[in-house]
Short mmCIF file of C-alpha atoms and ligand atoms in Angstrom, two decimals:
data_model
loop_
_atom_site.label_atom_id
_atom_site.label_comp_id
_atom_site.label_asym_id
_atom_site.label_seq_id
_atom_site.Cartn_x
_atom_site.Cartn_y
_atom_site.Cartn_z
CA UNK A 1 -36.17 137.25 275.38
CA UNK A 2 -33.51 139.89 276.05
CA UNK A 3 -34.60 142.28 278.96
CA UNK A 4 -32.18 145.58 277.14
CA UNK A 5 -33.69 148.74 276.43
CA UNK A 6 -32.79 149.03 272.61
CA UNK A 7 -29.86 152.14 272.47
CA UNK A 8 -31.45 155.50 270.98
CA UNK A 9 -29.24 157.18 268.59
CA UNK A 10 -30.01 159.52 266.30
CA UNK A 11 -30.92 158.19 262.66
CA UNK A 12 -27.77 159.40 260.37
CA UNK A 13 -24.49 161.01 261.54
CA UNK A 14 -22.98 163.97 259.65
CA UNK A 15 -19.46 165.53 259.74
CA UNK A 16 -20.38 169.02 261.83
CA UNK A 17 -16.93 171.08 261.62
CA UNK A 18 -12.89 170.70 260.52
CA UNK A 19 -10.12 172.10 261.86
CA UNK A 20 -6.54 172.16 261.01
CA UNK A 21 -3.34 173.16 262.48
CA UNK A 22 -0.28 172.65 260.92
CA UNK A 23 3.43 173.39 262.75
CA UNK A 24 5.05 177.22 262.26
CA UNK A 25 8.47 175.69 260.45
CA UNK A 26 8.05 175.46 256.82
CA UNK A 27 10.44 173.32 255.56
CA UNK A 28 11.68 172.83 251.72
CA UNK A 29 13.16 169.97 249.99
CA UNK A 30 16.18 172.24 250.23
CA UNK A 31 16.50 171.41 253.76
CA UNK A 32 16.21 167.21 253.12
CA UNK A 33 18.80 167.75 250.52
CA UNK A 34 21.57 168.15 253.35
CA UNK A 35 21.21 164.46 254.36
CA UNK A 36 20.51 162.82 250.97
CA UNK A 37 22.14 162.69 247.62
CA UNK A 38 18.57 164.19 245.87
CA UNK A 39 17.28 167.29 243.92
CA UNK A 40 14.62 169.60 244.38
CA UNK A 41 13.50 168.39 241.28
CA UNK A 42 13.45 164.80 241.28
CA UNK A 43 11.47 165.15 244.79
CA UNK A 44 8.60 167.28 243.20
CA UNK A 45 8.33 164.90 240.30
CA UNK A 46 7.69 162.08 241.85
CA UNK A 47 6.18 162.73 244.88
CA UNK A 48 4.69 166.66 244.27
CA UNK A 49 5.89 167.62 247.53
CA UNK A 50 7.72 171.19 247.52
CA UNK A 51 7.52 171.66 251.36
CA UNK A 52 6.22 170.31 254.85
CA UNK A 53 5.93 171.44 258.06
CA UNK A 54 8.13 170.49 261.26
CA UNK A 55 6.98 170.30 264.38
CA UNK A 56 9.20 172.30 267.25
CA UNK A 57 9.24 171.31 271.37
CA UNK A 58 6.16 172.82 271.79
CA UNK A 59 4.09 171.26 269.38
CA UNK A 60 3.44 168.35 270.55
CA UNK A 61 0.88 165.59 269.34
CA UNK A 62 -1.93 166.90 272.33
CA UNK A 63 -1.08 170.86 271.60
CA UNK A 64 -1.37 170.56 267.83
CA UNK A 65 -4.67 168.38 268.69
CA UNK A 66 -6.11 171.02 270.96
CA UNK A 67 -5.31 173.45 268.47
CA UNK A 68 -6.97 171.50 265.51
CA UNK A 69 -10.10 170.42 268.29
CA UNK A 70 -10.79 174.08 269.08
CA UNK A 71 -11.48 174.90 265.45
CA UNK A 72 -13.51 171.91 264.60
CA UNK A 73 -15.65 172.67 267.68
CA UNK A 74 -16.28 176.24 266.81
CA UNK A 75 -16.50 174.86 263.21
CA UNK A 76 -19.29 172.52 264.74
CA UNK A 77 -20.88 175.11 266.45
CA UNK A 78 -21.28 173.49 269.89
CA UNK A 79 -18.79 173.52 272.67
CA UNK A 80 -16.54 171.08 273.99
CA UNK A 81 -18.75 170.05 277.28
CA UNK A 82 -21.22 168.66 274.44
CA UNK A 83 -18.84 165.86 273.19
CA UNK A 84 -19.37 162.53 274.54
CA UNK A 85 -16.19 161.02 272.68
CA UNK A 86 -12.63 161.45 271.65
CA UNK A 87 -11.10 159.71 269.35
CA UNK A 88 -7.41 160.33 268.32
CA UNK A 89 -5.86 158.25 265.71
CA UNK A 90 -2.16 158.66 265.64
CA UNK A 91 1.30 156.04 265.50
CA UNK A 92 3.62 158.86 266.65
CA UNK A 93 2.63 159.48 270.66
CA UNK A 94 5.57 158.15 272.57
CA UNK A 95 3.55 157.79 275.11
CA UNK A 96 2.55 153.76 275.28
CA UNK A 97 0.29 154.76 278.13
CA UNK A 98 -2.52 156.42 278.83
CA UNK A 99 -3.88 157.58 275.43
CA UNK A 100 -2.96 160.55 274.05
CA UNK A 101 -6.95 161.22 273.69
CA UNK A 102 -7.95 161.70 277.63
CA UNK A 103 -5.12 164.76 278.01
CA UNK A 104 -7.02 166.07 275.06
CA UNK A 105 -10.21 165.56 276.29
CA UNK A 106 -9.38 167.31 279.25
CA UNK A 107 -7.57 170.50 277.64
CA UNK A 108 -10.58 170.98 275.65
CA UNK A 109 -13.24 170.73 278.98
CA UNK A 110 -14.83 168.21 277.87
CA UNK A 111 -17.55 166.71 280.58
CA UNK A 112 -15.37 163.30 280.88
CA UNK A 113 -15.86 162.52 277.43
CA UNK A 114 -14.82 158.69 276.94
CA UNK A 115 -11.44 159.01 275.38
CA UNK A 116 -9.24 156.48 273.42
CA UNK A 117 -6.59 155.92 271.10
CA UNK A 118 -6.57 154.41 267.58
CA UNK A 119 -3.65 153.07 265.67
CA UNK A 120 -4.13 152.34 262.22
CA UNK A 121 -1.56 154.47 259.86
CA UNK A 122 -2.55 156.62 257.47
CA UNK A 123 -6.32 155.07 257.32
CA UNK A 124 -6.68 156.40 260.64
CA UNK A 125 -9.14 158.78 259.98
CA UNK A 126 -11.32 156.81 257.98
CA UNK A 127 -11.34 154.66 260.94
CA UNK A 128 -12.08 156.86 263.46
CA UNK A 129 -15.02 158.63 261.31
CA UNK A 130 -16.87 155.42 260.95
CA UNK A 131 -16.25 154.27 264.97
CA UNK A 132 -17.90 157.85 265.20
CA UNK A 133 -20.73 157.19 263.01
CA UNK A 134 -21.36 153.62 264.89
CA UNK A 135 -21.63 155.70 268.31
CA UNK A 136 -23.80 158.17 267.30
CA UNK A 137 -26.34 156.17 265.44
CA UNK A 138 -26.02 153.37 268.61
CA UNK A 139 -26.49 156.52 270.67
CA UNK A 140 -23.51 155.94 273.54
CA UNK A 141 -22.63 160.24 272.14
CA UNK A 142 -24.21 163.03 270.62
CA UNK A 143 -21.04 164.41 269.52
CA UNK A 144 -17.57 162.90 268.74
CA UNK A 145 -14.42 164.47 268.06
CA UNK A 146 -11.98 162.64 265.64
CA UNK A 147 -8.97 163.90 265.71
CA UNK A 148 -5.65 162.43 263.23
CA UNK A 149 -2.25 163.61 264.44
CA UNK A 150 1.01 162.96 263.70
CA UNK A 151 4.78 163.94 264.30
CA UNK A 152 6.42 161.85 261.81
CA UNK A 153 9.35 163.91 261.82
CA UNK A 154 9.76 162.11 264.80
CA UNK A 155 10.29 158.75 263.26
CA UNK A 156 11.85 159.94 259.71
CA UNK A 157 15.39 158.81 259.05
CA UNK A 158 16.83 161.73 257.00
CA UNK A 159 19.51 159.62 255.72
CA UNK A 160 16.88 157.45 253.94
CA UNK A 161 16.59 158.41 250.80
CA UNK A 162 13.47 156.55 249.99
CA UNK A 163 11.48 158.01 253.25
CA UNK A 164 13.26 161.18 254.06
CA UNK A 165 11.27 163.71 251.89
CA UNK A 166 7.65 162.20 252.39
CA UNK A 167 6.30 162.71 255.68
CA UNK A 168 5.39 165.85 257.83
CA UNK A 169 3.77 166.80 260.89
CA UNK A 170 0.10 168.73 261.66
CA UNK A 171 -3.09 167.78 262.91
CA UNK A 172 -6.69 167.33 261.41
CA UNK A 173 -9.80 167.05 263.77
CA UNK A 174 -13.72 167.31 262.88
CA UNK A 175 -16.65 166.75 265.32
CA UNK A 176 -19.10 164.07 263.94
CA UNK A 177 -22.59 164.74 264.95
CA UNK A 178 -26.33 163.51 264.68
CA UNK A 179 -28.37 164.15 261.10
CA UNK A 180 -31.24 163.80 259.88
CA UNK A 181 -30.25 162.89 256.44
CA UNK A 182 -27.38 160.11 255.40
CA UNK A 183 -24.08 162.19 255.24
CA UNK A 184 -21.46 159.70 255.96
CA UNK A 185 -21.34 156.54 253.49
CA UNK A 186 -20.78 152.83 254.29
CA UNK A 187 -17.56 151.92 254.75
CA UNK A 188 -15.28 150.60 252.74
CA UNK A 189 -12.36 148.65 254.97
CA UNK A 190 -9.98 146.71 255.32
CA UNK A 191 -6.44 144.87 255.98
CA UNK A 192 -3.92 143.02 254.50
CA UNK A 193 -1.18 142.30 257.17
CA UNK A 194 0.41 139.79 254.55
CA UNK A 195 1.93 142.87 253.38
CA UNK A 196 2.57 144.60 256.51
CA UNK A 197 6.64 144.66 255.79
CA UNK A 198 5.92 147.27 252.57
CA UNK A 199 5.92 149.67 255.28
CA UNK A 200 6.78 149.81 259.24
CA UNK A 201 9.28 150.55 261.70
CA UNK A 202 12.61 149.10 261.50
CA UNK A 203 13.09 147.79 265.05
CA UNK A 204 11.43 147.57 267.83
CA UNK A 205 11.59 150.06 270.81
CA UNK A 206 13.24 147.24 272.96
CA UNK A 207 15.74 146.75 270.37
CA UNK A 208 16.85 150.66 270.58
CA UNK A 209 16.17 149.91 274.54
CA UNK A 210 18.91 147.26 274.59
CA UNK A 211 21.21 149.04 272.38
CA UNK A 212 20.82 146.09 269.96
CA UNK A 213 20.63 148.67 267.38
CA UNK A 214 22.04 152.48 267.60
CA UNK A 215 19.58 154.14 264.83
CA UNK A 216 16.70 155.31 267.09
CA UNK A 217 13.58 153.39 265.02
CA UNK A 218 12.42 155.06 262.01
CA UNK A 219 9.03 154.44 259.68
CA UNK A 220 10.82 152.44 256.35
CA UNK A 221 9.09 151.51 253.04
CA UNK A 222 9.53 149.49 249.91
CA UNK A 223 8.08 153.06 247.84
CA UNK A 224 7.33 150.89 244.74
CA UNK A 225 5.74 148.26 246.12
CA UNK A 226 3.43 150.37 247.99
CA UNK A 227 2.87 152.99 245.27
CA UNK A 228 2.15 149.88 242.89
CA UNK A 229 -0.94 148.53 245.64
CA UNK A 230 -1.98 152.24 246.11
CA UNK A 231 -2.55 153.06 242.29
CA UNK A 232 -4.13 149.36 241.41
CA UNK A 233 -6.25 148.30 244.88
CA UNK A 234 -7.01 151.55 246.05
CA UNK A 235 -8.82 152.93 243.09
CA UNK A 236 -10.80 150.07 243.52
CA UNK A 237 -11.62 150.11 247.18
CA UNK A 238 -12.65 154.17 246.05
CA UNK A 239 -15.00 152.86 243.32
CA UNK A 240 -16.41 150.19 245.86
CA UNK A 241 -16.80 152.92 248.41
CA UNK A 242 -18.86 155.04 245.52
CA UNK A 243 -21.31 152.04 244.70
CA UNK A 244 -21.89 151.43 247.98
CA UNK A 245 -22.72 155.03 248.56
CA UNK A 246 -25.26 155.03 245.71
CA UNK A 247 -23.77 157.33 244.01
CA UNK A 248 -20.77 157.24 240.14
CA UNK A 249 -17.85 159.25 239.70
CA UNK A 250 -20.35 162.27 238.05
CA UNK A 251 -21.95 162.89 241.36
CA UNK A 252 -18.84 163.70 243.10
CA UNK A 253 -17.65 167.39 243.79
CA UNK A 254 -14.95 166.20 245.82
CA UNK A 255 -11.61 163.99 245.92
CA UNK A 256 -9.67 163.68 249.23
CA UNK A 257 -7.36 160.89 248.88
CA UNK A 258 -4.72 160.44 251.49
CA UNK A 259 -2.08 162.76 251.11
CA UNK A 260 0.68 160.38 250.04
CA UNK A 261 2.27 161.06 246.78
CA UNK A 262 0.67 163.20 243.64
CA UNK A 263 1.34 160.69 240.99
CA UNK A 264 -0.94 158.01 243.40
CA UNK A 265 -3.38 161.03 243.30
CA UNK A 266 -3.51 161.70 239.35
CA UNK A 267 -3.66 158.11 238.70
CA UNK A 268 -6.61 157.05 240.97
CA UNK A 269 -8.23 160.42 239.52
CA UNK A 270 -7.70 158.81 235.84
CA UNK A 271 -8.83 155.49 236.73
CA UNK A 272 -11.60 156.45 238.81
CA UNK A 273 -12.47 158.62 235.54
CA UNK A 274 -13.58 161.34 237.44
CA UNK A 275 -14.85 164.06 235.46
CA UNK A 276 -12.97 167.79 235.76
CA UNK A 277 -15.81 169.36 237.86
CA UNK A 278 -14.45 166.95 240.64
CA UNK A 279 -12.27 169.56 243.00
CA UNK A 280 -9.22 166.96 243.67
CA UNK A 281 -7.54 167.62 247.10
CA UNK A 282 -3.28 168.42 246.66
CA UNK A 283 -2.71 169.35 249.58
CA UNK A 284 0.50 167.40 249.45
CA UNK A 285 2.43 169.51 247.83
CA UNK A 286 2.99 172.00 250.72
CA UNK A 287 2.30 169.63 253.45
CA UNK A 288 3.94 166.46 252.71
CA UNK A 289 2.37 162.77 254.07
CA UNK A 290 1.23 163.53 257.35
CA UNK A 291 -0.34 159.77 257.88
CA UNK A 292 -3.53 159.88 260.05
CA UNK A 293 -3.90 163.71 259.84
CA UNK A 294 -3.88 163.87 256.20
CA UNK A 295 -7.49 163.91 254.93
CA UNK A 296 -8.79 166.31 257.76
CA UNK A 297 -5.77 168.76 257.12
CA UNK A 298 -7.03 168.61 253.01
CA UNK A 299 -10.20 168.71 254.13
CA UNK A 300 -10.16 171.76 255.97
CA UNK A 301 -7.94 173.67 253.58
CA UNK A 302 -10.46 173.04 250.31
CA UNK A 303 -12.62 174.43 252.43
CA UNK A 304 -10.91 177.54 254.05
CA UNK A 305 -9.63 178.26 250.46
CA UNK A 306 -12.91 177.85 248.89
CA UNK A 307 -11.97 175.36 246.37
CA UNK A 308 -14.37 173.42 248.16
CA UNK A 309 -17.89 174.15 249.62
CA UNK A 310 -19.81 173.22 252.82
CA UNK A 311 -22.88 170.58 251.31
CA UNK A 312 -20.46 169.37 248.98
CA UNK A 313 -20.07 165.24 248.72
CA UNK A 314 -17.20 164.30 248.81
CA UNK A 315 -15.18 160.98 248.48
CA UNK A 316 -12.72 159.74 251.41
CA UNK A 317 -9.60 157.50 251.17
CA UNK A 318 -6.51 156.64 253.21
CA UNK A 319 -4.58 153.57 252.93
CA UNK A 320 -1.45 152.52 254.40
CA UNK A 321 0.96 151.07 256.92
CA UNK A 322 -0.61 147.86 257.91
CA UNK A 323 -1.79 147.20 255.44
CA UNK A 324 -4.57 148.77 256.14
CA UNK A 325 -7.37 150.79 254.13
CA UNK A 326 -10.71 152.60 254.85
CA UNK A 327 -12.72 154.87 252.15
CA UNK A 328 -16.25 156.44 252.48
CA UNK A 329 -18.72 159.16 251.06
CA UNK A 330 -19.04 162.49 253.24
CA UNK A 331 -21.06 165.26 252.83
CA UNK A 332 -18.70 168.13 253.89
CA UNK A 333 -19.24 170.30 256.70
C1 COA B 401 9.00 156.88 247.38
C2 COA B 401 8.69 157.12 245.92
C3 COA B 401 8.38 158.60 245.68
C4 COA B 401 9.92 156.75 245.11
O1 COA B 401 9.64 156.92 243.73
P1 COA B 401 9.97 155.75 242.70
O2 COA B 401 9.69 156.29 241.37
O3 COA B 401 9.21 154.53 243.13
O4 COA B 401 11.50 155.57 242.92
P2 COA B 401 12.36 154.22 242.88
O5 COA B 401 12.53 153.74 244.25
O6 COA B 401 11.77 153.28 241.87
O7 COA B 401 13.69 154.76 242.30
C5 COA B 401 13.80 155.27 240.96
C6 COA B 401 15.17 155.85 240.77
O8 COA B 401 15.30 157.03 241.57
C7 COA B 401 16.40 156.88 242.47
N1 COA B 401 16.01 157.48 243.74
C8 COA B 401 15.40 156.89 244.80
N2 COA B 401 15.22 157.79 245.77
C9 COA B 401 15.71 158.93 245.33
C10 COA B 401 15.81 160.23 245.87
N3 COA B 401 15.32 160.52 247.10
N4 COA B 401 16.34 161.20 245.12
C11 COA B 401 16.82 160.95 243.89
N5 COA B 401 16.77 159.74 243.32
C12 COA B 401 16.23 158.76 244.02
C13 COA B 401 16.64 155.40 242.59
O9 COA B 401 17.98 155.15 242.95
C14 COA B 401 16.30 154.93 241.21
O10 COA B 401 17.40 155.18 240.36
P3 COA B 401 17.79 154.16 239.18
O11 COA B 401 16.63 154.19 238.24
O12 COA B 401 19.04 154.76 238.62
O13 COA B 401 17.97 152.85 239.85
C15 COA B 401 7.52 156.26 245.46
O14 COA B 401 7.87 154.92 245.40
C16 COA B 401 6.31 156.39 246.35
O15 COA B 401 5.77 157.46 246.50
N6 COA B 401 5.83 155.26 246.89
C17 COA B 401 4.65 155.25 247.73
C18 COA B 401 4.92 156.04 248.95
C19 COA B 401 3.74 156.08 249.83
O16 COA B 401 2.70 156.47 249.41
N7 COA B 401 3.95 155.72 251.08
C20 COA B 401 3.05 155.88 252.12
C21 COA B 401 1.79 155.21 251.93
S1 COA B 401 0.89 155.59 253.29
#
């Protein structure tokens, strides 16, 4: 017979508040059409993105955080001594050690909330929402901050002409919380490292280290490869998500799909046959593929813009470098 207390956690957990912040420089296709033999309009057809942000000197992936943290705590209503947890999912920290999360933590004034690093590409949030949920219903927080955050621009290659227009930089963050009602689905999850060469970094930073290579390591892709797994298995990892949430396509208000490409978008929207009510997040086209920070960045813009509503449910995917997935059912903020 065990002699442990059983942990006390609240019953549900519930997305409290978003926030966003995305880097001053705007930057058009024009500007990736120095490097690669492209056009404006071939890059808006096929991916949908007409712009994306840069990140300058001083915005770096724990100042765009704190800036994205602030407003999700406010969001949240509560302040930042009241979070037991940061999480921060993010592959461009060049940092190996410590974890981006603990400067965070301690920018915000947080009471020396537990603090910790997640790496897992452009699923990252999902991942990091549902190691939220797990601590808040096992009851080691009250509150956790998730935070996605990237600075791909960091590891683009802007002679590639298959990478060079996709990503950007910015960073999501919302504060999970305790509820009293189910707001945050099962997971859906997942990995398939048999296809982890579809997309990852050319060489390793020892290989750059030794001057075995010159090219300072850069995220690659094979674009139709991935694009093929993204429009076939991810629609149904979203559907799976939705039946295990209880709930079809016709009680959705929602879409936010990771923020990879606009013709991934339309066609999981088609197969998922989700009806036009459904508010479908683009936000894409002016931010580009920001990776772990793209469903919090959509997230809080449908909101700020209105196009989407606090209450709302809404359905969560991000797939990618790994391979890995993770989709879910929120109720927004
Ligand atoms: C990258 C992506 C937009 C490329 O689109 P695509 O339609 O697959 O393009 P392809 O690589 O098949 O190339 C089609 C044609 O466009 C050309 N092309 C490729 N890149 C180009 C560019 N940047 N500008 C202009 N033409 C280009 C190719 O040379 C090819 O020409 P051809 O038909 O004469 O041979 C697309 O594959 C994609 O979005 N993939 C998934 C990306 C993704 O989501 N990644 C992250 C997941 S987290």
């Amino acid at each position: 017979m065990s002699k442990i207390k059983p942990a006390k956690g609240a019953p549900y957990a519930r997305i409290l508040g978003v926030g966003g912040y995305r880097p001053t420089r705007v930057v058009p296709n024009e500007v990736i059409l120095e490097k690669i033999d492209s056009s404006d309009e071939w890059i808006r057809s096929r991916s949908g993105i007409q712009t994306r942000h840069w990140a300058n000197d001083e915005e770096t992936v724990a100042a765009m955080s704190v800036e994205a943290s602030g407003k999700a705590i406010a969001d949240a209503g509560i302040t930042a001594e009241q979070i037991g947890a940061v999480v921060v999912s993010t592959v461009s920290h060049f940092k190996q050690t410590p974890a981006v999360a603990t400067e965070i933590a301690d920018k915000l004034g947080t009471n020396k909330a537990a603090a910790f690093d997640i790496s897992a590409g452009c699923a990252g949030f999902g991942y990091g929402l549902t190691l939220a949920k797990g601590m808040i219903v096992e009851g080691s927080a009250e509150y956790v901050l998730v935070i996605g955050v990237e600075r791909l621009s960091d590891l683009t290659d802007l002679e590639d002409r298959a990478t060079a227009f996709l990503f950007g930089d910015g960073a999501g963050a919302v504060v999970v919380g305790p509820s009293d009602e189910p707001a945050i689905g099962p997971t859906v999850w997942g990995s398939e490292g048999d296809k982890s060469e579809t997309i990852k970094q050319t060489v390793p930073w020892t290989d750059y280290r030794t001057g075995e290579v010159e090219r300072f390591p850069a995220i690659t892709q094979e674009g139709q490869a991935v694009f093929r797994w993204a429009v076939f298995e991810m629609a149904k990892v979203a559907q799976q998500a939705l039946d295990a949430a209880g709930i079809d396509a016709t009680d959705l208000d929602v879409f936010i799909p990771h923020q990879a490409n606009e013709r991934i978008i339309d066609s999981m929207v088609k197969t998922l046959k989700l009806p036009e009510s459904v508010t479908v997040a683009r936000d894409v086209r002016t931010t580009g593929n920001t990776s772990a920070a793209s469903i919090p960045l959509a997230m809080e813009r449908l909101l700020a813009t209105g196009e989407a509503k606090s209450g709302d449910t809404a359905l969560v995917i991000g797939f990618g470098a790994g391979l890995v997935y993770a989709a879910t059912v929120v109720t927004l903020p």
